[in-house]
């Protein structure tokens, strides 16, 4: 939503997935002469990570690899240089990893325990949503 204003620097990062992209986004946000927002994926204890909070950086990497979380930067200053302000920094997601990622967190896995029929439908929809979001981001990155 903030990108739609056209004058707000926006980045989405996950340090465990790409520390260099995170640092680049923070530096760009700091240097931008207007409002900036950096949205960070940060697992917390309430996610119920089965692997434990000690592996939160690895969990961030999994979130990006499966497409649950995408890395990007929107820098309005690039427009003045004739460049696309939207830069998609994450690779094509491997949606085969989405369900294992979701099952690794109690907040998603508990759905299967309580509502098995509905859960399967929602997990399938999650894959469709990941692919649609990725396609939307790719389109933004290709436009100028």
CSV table of C-alpha atoms in Angstrom, one decimal, residues 6 14 18 28 32 35 41 45-46 60 66 70-72 75 77 80 82-83 87 100 107 113 117 140:
chain,number,residue,atom,x,y,z
A,6,UNK,CA,5.0,6.6,-5.2
A,14,UNK,CA,14.5,-11.4,6.0
A,18,UNK,CA,19.7,-12.7,2.6
A,28,UNK,CA,18.8,2.7,1.0
A,32,UNK,CA,16.2,8.1,1.0
A,35,UNK,CA,9.4,8.4,4.3
A,41,UNK,CA,10.2,-11.1,8.7
A,45,UNK,CA,7.7,-17.5,20.0
A,46,UNK,CA,4.0,-17.2,19.2
A,60,UNK,CA,13.4,-17.0,7.7
A,66,UNK,CA,9.0,-21.5,-0.3
A,70,UNK,CA,9.4,-12.3,-0.7
A,71,UNK,CA,12.3,-9.9,-0.7
A,72,UNK,CA,12.0,-6.7,-2.6
A,75,UNK,CA,13.1,3.0,-4.2
A,77,UNK,CA,14.7,7.7,-6.5
A,80,UNK,CA,14.7,9.9,-11.8
A,82,UNK,CA,14.9,6.2,-15.7
A,83,UNK,CA,15.0,2.9,-13.8
A,87,UNK,CA,13.5,-4.5,-7.4
A,100,UNK,CA,6.7,-28.4,5.1
A,107,UNK,CA,0.2,-21.7,14.2
A,113,UNK,CA,-5.4,-31.1,13.8
A,117,UNK,CA,-10.8,-31.1,5.7
A,140,UNK,CA,6.1,-5.0,-11.1
